[in-house]
CSV table of C-alpha atoms and ligand atoms in Angstrom, one decimal:
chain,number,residue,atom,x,y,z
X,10,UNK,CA,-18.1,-56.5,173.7
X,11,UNK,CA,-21.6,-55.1,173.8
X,12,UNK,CA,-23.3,-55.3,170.7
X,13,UNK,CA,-25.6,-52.6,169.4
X,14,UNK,CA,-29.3,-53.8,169.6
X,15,UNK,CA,-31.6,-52.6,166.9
X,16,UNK,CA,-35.3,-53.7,168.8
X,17,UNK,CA,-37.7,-55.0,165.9
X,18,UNK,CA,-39.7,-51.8,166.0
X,19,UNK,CA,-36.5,-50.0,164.4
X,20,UNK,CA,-35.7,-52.3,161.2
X,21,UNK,CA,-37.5,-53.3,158.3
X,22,UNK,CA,-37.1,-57.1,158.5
X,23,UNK,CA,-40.7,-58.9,158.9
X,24,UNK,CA,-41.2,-62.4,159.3
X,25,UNK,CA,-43.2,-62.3,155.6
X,26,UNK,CA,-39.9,-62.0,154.2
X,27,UNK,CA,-38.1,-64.9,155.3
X,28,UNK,CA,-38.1,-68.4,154.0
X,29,UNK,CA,-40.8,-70.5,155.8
X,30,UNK,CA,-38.4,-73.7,156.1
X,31,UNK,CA,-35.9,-71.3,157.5
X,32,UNK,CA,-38.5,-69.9,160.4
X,33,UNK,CA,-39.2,-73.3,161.2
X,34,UNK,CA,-35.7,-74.2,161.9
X,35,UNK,CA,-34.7,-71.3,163.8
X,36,UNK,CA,-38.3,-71.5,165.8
X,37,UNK,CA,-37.4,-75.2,166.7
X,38,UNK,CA,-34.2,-74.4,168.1
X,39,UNK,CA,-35.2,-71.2,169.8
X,40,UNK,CA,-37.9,-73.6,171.6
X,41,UNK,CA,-35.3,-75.8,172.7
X,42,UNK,CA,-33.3,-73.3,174.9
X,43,UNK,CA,-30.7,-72.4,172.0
X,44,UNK,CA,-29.3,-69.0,170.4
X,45,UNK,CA,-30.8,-69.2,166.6
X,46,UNK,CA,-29.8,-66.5,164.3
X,47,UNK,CA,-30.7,-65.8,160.4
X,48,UNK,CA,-27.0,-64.6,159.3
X,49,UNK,CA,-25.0,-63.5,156.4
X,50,UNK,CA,-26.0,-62.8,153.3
X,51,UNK,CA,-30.0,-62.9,153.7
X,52,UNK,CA,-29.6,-60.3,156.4
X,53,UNK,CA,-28.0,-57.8,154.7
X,54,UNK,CA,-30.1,-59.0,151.6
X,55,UNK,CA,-33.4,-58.3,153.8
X,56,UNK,CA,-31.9,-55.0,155.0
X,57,UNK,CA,-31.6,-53.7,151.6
X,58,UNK,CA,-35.0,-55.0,150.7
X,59,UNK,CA,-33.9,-57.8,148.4
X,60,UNK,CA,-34.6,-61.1,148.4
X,61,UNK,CA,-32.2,-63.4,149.2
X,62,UNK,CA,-30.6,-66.7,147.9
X,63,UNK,CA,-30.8,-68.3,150.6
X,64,UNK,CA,-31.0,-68.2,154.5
X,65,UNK,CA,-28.5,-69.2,156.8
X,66,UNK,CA,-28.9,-69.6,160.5
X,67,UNK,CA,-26.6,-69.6,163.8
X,68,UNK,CA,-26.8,-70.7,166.7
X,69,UNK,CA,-24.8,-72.6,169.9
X,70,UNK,CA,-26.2,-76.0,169.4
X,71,UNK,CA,-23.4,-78.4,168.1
X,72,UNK,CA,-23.8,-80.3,165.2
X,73,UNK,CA,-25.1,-83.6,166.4
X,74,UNK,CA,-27.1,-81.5,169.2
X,75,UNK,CA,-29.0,-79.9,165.4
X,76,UNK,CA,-28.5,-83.4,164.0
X,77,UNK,CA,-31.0,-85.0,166.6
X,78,UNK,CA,-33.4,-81.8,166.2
X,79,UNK,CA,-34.3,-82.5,162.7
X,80,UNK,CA,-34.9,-85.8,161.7
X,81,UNK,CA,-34.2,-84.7,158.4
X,82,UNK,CA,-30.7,-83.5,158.5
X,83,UNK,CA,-27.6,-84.7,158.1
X,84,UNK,CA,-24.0,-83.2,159.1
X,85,UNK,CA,-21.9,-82.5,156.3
X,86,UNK,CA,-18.4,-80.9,156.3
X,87,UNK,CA,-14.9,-82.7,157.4
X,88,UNK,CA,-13.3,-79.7,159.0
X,89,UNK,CA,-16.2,-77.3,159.8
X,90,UNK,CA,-19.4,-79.8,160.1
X,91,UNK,CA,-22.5,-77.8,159.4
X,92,UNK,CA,-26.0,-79.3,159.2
X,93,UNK,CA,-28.1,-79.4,156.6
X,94,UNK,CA,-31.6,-79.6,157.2
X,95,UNK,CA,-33.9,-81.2,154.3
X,96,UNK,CA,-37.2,-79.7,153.0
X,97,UNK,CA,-39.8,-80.4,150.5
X,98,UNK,CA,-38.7,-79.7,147.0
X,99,UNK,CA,-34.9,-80.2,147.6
X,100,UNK,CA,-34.5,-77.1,149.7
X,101,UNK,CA,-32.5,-77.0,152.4
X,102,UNK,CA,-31.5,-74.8,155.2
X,103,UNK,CA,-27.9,-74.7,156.8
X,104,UNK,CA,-27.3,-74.3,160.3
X,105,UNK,CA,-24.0,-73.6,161.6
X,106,UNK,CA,-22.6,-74.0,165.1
X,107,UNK,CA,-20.9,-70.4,165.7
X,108,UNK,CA,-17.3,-70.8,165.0
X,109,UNK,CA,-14.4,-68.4,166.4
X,110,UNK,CA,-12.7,-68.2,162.7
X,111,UNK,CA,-13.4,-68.2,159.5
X,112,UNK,CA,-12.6,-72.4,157.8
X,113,UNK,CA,-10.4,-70.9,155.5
X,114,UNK,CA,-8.4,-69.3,158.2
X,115,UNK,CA,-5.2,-70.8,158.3
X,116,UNK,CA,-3.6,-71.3,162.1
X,117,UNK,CA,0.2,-72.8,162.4
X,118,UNK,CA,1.4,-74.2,165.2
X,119,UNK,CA,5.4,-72.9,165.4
X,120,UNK,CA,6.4,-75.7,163.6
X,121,UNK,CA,4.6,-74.7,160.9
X,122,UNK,CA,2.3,-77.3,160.1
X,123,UNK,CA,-1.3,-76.8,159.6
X,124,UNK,CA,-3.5,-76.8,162.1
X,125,UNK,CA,-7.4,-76.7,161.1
X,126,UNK,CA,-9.9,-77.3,164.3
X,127,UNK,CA,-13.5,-77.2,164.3
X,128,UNK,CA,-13.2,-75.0,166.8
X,129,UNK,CA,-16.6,-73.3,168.1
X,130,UNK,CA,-17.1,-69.6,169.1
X,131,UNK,CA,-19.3,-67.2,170.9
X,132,UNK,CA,-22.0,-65.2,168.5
X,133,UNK,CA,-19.5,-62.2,168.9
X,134,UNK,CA,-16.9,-64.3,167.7
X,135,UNK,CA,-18.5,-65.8,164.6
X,136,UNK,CA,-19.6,-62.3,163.7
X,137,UNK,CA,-15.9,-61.3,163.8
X,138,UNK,CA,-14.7,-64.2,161.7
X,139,UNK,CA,-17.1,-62.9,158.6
X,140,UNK,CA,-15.6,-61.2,155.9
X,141,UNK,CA,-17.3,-57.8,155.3
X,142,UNK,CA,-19.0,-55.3,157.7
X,143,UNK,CA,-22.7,-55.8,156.1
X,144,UNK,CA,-22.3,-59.6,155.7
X,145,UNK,CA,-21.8,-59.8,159.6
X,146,UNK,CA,-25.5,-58.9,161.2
X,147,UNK,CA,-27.8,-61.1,162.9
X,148,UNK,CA,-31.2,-61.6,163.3
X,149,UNK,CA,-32.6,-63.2,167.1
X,150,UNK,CA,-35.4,-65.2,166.1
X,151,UNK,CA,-36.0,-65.1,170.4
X,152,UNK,CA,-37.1,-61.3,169.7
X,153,UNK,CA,-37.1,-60.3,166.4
X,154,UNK,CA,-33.9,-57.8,167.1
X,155,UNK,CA,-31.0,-57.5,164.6
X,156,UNK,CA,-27.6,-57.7,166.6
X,157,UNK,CA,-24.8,-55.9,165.0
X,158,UNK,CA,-21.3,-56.2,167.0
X,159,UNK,CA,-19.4,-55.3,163.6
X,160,UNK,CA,-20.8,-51.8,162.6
X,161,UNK,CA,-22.6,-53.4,159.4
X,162,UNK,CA,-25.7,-51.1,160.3
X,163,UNK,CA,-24.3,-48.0,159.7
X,164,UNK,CA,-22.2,-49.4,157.0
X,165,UNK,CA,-25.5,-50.0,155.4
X,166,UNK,CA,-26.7,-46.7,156.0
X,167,UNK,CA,-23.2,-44.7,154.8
X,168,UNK,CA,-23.2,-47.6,151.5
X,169,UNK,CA,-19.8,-48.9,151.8
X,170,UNK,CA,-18.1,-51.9,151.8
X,171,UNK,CA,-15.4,-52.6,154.4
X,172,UNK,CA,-13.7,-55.7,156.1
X,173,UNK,CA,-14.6,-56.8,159.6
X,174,UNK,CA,-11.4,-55.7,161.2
X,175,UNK,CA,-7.8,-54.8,160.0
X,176,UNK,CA,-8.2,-55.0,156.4
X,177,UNK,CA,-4.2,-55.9,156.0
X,178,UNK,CA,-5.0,-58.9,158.7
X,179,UNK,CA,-7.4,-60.3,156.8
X,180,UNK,CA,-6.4,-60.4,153.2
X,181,UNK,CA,-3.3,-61.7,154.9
X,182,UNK,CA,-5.5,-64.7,156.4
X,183,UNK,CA,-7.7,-65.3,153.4
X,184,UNK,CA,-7.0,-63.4,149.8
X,185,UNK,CA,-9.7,-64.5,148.6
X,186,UNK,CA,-11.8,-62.0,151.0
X,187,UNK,CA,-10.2,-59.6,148.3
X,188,UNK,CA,-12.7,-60.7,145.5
X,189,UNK,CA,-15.4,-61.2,147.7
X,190,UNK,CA,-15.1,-57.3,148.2
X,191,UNK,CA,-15.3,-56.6,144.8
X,192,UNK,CA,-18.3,-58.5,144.2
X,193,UNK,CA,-20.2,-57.2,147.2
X,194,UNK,CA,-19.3,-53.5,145.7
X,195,UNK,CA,-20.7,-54.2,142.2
X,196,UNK,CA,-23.6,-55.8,143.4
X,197,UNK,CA,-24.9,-53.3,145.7
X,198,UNK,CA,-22.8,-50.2,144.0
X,199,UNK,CA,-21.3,-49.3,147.3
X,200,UNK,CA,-17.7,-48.0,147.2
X,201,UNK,CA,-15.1,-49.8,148.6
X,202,UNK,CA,-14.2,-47.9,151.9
X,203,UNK,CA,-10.3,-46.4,151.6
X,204,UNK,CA,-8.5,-48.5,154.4
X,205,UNK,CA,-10.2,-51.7,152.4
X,206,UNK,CA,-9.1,-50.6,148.8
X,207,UNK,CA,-5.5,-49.5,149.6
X,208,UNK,CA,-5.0,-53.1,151.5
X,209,UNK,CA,-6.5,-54.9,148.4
X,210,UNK,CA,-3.9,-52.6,146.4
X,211,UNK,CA,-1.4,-53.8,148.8
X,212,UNK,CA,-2.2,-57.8,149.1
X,213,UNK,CA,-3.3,-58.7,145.4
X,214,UNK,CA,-0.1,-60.9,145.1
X,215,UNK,CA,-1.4,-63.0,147.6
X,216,UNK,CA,-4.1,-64.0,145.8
X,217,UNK,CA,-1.9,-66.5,144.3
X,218,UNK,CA,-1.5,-68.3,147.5
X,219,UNK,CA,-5.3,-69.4,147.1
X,220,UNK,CA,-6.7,-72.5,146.3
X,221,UNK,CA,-7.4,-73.2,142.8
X,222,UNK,CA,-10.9,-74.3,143.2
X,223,UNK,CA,-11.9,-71.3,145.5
X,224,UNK,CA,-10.5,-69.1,143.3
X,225,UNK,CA,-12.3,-70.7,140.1
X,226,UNK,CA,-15.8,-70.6,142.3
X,227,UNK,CA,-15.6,-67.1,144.1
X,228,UNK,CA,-14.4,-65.9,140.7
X,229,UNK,CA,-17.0,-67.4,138.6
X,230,UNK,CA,-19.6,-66.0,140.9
X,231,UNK,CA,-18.2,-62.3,139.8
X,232,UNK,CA,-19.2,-63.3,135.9
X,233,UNK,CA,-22.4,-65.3,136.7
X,234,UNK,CA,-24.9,-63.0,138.5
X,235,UNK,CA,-24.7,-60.2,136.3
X,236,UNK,CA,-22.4,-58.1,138.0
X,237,UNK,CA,-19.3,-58.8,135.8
X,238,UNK,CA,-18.5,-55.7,134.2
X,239,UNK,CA,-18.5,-53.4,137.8
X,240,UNK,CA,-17.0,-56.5,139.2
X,241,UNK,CA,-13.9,-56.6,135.9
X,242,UNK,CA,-13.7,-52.9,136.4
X,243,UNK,CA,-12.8,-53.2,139.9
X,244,UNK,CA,-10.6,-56.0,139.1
X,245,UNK,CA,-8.9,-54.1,136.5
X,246,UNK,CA,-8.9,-50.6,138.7
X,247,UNK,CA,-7.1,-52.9,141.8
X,248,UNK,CA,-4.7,-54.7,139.2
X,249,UNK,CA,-5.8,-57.8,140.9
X,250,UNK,CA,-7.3,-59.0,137.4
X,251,UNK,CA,-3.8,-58.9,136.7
X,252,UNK,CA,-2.4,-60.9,139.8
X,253,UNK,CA,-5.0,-63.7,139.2
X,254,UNK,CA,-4.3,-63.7,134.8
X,255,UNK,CA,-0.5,-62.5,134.8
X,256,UNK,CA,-0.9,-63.2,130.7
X,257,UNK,CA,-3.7,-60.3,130.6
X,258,UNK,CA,-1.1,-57.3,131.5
X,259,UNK,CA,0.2,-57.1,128.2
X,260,UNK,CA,-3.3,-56.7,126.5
X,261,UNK,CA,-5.8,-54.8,129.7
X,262,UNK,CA,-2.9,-52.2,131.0
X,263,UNK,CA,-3.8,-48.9,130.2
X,264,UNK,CA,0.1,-48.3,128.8
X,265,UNK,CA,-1.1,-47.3,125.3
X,266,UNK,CA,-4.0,-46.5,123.3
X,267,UNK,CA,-4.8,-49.8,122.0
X,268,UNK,CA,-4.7,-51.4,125.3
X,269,UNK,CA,-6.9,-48.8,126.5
X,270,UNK,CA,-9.1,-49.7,123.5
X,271,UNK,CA,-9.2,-53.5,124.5
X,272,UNK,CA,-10.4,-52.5,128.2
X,273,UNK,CA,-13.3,-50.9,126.6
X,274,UNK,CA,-13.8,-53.5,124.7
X,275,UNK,CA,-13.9,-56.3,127.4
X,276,UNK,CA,-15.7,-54.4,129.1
X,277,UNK,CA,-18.7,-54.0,126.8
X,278,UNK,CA,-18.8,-57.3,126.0
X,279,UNK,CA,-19.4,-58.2,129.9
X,280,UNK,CA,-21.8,-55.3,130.0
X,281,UNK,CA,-24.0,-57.2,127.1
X,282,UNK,CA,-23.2,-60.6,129.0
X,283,UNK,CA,-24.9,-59.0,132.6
X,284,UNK,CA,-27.8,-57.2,130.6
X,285,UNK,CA,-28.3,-60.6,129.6
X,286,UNK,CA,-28.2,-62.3,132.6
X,287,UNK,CA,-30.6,-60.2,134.3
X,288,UNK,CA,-33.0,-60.8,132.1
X,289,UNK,CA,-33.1,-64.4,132.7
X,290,UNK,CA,-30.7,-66.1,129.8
X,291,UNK,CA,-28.2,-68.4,131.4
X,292,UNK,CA,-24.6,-68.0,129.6
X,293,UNK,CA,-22.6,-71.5,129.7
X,294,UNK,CA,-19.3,-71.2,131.5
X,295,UNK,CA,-17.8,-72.4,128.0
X,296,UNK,CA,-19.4,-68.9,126.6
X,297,UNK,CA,-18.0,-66.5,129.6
X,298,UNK,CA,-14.7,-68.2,128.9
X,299,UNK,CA,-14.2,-67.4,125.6
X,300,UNK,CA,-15.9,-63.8,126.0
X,301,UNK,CA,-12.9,-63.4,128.6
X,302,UNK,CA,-10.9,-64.3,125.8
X,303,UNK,CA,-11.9,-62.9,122.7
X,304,UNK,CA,-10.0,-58.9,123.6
X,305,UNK,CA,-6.9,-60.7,124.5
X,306,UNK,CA,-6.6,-62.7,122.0
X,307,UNK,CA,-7.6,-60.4,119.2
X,308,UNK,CA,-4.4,-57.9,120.9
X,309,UNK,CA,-1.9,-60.2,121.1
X,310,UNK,CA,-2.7,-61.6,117.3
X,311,UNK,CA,0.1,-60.0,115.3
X,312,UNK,CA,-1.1,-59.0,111.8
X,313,UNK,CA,2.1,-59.3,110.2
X,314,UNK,CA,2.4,-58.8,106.6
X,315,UNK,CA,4.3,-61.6,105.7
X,316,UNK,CA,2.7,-64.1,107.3
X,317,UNK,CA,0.9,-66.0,104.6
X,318,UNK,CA,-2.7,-67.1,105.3
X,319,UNK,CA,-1.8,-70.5,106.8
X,320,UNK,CA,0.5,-69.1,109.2
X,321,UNK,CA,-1.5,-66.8,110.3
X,322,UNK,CA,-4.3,-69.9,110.8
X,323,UNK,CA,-1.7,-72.0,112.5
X,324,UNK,CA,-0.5,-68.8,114.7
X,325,UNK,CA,-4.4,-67.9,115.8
X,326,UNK,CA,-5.3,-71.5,116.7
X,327,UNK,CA,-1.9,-72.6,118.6
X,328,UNK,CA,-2.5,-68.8,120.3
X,329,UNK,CA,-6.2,-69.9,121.4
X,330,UNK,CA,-5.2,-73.2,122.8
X,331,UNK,CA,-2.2,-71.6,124.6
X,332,UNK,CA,-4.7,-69.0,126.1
X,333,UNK,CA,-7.6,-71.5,127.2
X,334,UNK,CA,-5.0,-73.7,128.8
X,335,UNK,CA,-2.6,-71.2,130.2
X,336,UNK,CA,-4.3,-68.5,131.2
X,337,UNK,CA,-7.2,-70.6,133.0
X,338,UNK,CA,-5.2,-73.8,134.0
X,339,UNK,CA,-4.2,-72.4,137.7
X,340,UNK,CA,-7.7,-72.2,138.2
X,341,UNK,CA,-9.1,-75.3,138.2
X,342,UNK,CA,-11.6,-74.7,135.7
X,343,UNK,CA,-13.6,-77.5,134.2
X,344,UNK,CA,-11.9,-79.2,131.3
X,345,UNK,CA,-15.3,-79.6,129.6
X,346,UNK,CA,-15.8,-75.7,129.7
X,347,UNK,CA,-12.6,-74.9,128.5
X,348,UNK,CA,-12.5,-77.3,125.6
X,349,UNK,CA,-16.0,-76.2,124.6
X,350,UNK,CA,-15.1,-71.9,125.0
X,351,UNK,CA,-11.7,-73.1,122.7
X,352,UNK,CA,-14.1,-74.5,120.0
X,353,UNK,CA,-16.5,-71.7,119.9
X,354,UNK,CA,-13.4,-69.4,119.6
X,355,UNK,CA,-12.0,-71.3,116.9
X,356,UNK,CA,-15.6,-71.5,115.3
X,357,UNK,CA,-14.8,-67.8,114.6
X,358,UNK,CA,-12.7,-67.5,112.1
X,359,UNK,CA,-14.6,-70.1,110.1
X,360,UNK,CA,-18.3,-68.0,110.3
X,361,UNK,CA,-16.6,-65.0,109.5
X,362,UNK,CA,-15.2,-67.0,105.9
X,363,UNK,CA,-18.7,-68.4,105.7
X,364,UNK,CA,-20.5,-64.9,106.2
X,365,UNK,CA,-17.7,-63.8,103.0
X,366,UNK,CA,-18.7,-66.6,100.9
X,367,UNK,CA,-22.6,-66.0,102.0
X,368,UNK,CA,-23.2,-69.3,103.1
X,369,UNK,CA,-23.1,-71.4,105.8
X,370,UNK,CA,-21.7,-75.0,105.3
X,371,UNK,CA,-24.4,-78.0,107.4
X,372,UNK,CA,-21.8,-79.3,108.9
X,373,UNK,CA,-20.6,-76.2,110.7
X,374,UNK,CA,-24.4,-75.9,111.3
X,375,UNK,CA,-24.4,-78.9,113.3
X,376,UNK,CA,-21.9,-78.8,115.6
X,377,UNK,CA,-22.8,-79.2,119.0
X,378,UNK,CA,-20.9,-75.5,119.4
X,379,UNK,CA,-22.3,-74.0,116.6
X,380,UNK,CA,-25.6,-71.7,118.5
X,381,UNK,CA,-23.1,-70.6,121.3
X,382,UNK,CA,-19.9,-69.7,118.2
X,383,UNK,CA,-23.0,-67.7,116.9
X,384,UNK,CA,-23.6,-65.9,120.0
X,385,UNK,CA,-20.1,-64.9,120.5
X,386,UNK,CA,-20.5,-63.5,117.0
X,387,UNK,CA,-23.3,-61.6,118.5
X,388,UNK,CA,-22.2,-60.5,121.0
X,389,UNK,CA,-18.6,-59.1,119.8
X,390,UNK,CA,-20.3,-57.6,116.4
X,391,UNK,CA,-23.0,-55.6,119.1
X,392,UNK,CA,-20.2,-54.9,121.0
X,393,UNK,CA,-18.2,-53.3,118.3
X,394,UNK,CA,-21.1,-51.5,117.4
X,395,UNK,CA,-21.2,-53.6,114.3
X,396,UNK,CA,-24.0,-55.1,112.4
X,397,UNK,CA,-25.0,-58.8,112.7
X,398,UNK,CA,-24.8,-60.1,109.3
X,399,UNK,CA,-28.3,-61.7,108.2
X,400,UNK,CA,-26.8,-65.0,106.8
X,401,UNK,CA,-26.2,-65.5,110.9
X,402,UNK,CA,-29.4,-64.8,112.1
X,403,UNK,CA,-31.1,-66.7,109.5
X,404,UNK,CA,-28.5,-69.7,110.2
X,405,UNK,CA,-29.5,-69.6,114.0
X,406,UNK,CA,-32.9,-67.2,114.1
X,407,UNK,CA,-34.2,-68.2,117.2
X,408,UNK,CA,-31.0,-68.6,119.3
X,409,UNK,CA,-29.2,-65.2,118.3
X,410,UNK,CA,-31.0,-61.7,117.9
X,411,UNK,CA,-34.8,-62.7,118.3
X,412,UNK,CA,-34.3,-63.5,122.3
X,413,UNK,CA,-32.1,-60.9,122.9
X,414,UNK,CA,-34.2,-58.6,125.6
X,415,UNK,CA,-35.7,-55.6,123.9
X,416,UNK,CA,-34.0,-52.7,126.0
X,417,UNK,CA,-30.6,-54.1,124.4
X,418,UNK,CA,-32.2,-53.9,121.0
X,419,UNK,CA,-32.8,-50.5,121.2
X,420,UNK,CA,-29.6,-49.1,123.2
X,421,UNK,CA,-27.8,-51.1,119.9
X,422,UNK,CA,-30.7,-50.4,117.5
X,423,UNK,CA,-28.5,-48.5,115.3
X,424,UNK,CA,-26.0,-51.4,114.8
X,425,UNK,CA,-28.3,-53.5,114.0
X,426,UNK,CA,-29.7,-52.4,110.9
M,4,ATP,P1,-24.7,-64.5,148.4
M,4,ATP,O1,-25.9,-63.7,148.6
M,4,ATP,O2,-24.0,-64.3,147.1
M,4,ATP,O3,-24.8,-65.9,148.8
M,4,ATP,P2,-23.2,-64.3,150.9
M,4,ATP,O4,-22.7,-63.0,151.6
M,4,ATP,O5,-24.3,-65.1,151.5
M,4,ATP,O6,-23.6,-63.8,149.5
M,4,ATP,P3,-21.7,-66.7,150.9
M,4,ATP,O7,-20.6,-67.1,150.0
M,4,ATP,O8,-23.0,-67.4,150.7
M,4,ATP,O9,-22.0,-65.1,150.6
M,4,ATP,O10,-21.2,-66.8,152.3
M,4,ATP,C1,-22.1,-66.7,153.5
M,4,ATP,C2,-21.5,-65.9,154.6
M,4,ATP,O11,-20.3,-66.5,155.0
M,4,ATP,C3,-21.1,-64.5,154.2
M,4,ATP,O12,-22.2,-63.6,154.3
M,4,ATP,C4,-20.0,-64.1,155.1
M,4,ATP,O13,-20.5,-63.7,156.3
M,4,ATP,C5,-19.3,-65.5,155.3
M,4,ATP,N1,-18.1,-65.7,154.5
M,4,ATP,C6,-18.1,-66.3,153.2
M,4,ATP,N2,-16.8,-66.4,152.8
M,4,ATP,C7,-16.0,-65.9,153.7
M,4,ATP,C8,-14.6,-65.7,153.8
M,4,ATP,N3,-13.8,-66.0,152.9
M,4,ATP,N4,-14.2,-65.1,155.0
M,4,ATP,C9,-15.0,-64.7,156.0
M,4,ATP,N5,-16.3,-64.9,155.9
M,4,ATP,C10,-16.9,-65.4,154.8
M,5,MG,MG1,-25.1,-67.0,150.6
């Protein structure tokens, strides 16, 4: 297949804009008679004039071939050995061999074991193997050109986000391609092109079928860049929220009016956690756990009359530990972070007696919990729309409201009288 050529004249990508380190590499193999391409993300990250995490490059020299360029490199990798090229200041630049599928790609023999080969590709092949349209573009380092053999150009152009090939084929070969939509969509605000949304509608069971720890990182990534509450609301519009966290249904559907009122509700609380975010604050795993939690676990809690006030404890804390473990277990995520997000939701209860009694006992005060309990407090009263008792911010001043960013001051100025 001819690719479409788009000559350096014709794009906006200029040298200023990529990594130093990552010129140098692709320069070094370029002077050694090899393909090298910048690919991925910081392509279509340079395209849309942003700046990129990182820069990946390309090319047809093998791993050891790489290995021998830069003495500062090693291969990493069982199955698909990339190098990894070492810079000043721990930075390092990955070059990949081009591959003809993606390492996640399954392939069975008709026996049906397993097979997994490191099996090397042409450049039109590793573009094909990528997951969505815009993610798939190269940049030639030998003349500056962008080569696009997936139609991520004009995908850029129209703003949408759409699979490399048959949509249904490749949820099929990797689900997790499924999330990875979603967050592309949030983060740039492109729309999910039809044929891609209908297969995600179609293939969210087989989410299941993913490993654990992909799962827990390419889902994680949906909560940690800011992006969370487009991200949940795709998740939640697709049902595939409810594929990954079965347990959520019964809380996030939009059967009834109060599940419609938790939605809202988780979703505000995400919107605060990304205005966050982007300005700068980083928010523990622990935290985003238990902000995950707190709307489910505040609609399944049964107020029932006769439950006396022990009860009800024993009922709210065996309901907490059931959610942290069972609703996050398939997932792999760190003990550590779930322990910590079922302390800080347990912490709850007990600030909102103190706040009642109007004081807040020392040793509550100094738990190793007790700032990020206080934020979750925060958070949900702002959310609410309620007002943040004083007794909190006076018990944790400089961790709660003073370093909250001043634009989400005033769009909740009149809570927080
Ligand atoms: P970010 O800017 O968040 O790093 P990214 O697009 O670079 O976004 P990565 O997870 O770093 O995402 O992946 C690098 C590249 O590898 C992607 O641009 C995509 O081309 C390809 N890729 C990643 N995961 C998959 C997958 N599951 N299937 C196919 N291709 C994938
Ligand atoms: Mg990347």
């Amino acid at each position: 297949m001819i690719p479409i050529i788009i000559p350096r004249a014709n794009h906006p990508i200029s040298r200023k804009n990529i990594d130093e380190e990552a010129l140098k590499v692709l320069y070094r193999l370029h002077h050694h008679g090899f393909l090298a391409y910048l690919v991925g993300g910081s392509v279509r990250d340079l395209l849309l004039e942003k700046v990129p995490k990182d820069f990946d490059v390309a090319t047809n020299a093998h791993p050891h071939e790489i290995n021998s360029l830069f003495k500062n490199s090693r291969i990493i990798g069982r199955r698909f050995r990339l190098v990894q090229v070492f810079f000043k200041g721990r930075k390092i630049v990955e070059v990949s061999t081009f591959r003809s599928h993606s390492e996640f790609e399954e392939t069975q023999t008709e026996g049906g074991e397993i097979l997994r080969t490191d099996s090397f590709g042409t450049p039109e092949e590793d573009a094909f193997r990528r997951d969505i349209t815009i993610n798939g573009l190269f940049y030639d380092i030998a003349d500056f050109s962008i080569i696009d053999y997936v139609g991520g150009t004009s995908d850029l152009e129209r703003k949408v986000i759409r699979t490399i090939g048959n949509p249904d084929e490749r949820f099929e070969q990797d689900p997790v391609r499924m999330i990875r939509v979603i967050r592309h969509a949030a983060r740039t605000g492109f729309p999910i092109e039809e044929q891609t949304y209908q297969a995600i509608l179609r293939y969210r069971e087989e989410i299941k079928k993913c490993s654990p720890s992909r799962l827990r990182d390419e889902f994680l990534r949906e909560l940690k860049e800011g992006v969370a509450k487009p991200s949940l609301t795709l998740m939640l519009q697709t049902g595939l929220l409810f594929s990954l966290f079965p347990d959520l249904d019964r809380a996030l559907g939009e059967r009834s009016l109060s599940e419609k009122k938790t939605r809202v509700f988780f979703l505000s609380l995400f919107d605060l956690a990304d205005q966050l975010i982007k300005t700068g604050k980083l928010l523990s795993e622990s935290i985003l756990f238990a902000l995950f939690l707190t709307p489910f676990l505040q609609a399944v809690t049964p107020l029932h009359p006769f439950l006396g006030k022990r009860e009800k404890y024993l009922y709210w804390t065996q309901t907490i530990r059931w959610a942290v473990h069972q609703i996050f277990t398939p997932f792999a995520f760190p003990r550590g972070a779930r322990e910590t997000a079922y302390q800080i939701l347990m912490a709850q209860s007990i600030l909102k007696k103190a706040i009642q009694r109007g004081f807040i006992p020392k040793k509550m005060r100094m738990k190793k919990y007790f700032k990020e309990a206080v934020f979750l407090f925060g958070i949900e009263a702002q959310a609410k729309g309620e007002k943040v008792p004083r007794i909190l911010r006076n018990a944790a001043p400089s961790d709660l409201l003073p370093w909250w960013p001043k634009e989400i001051k005033k769009r909740y100025r009149r809570f927080d009288r």
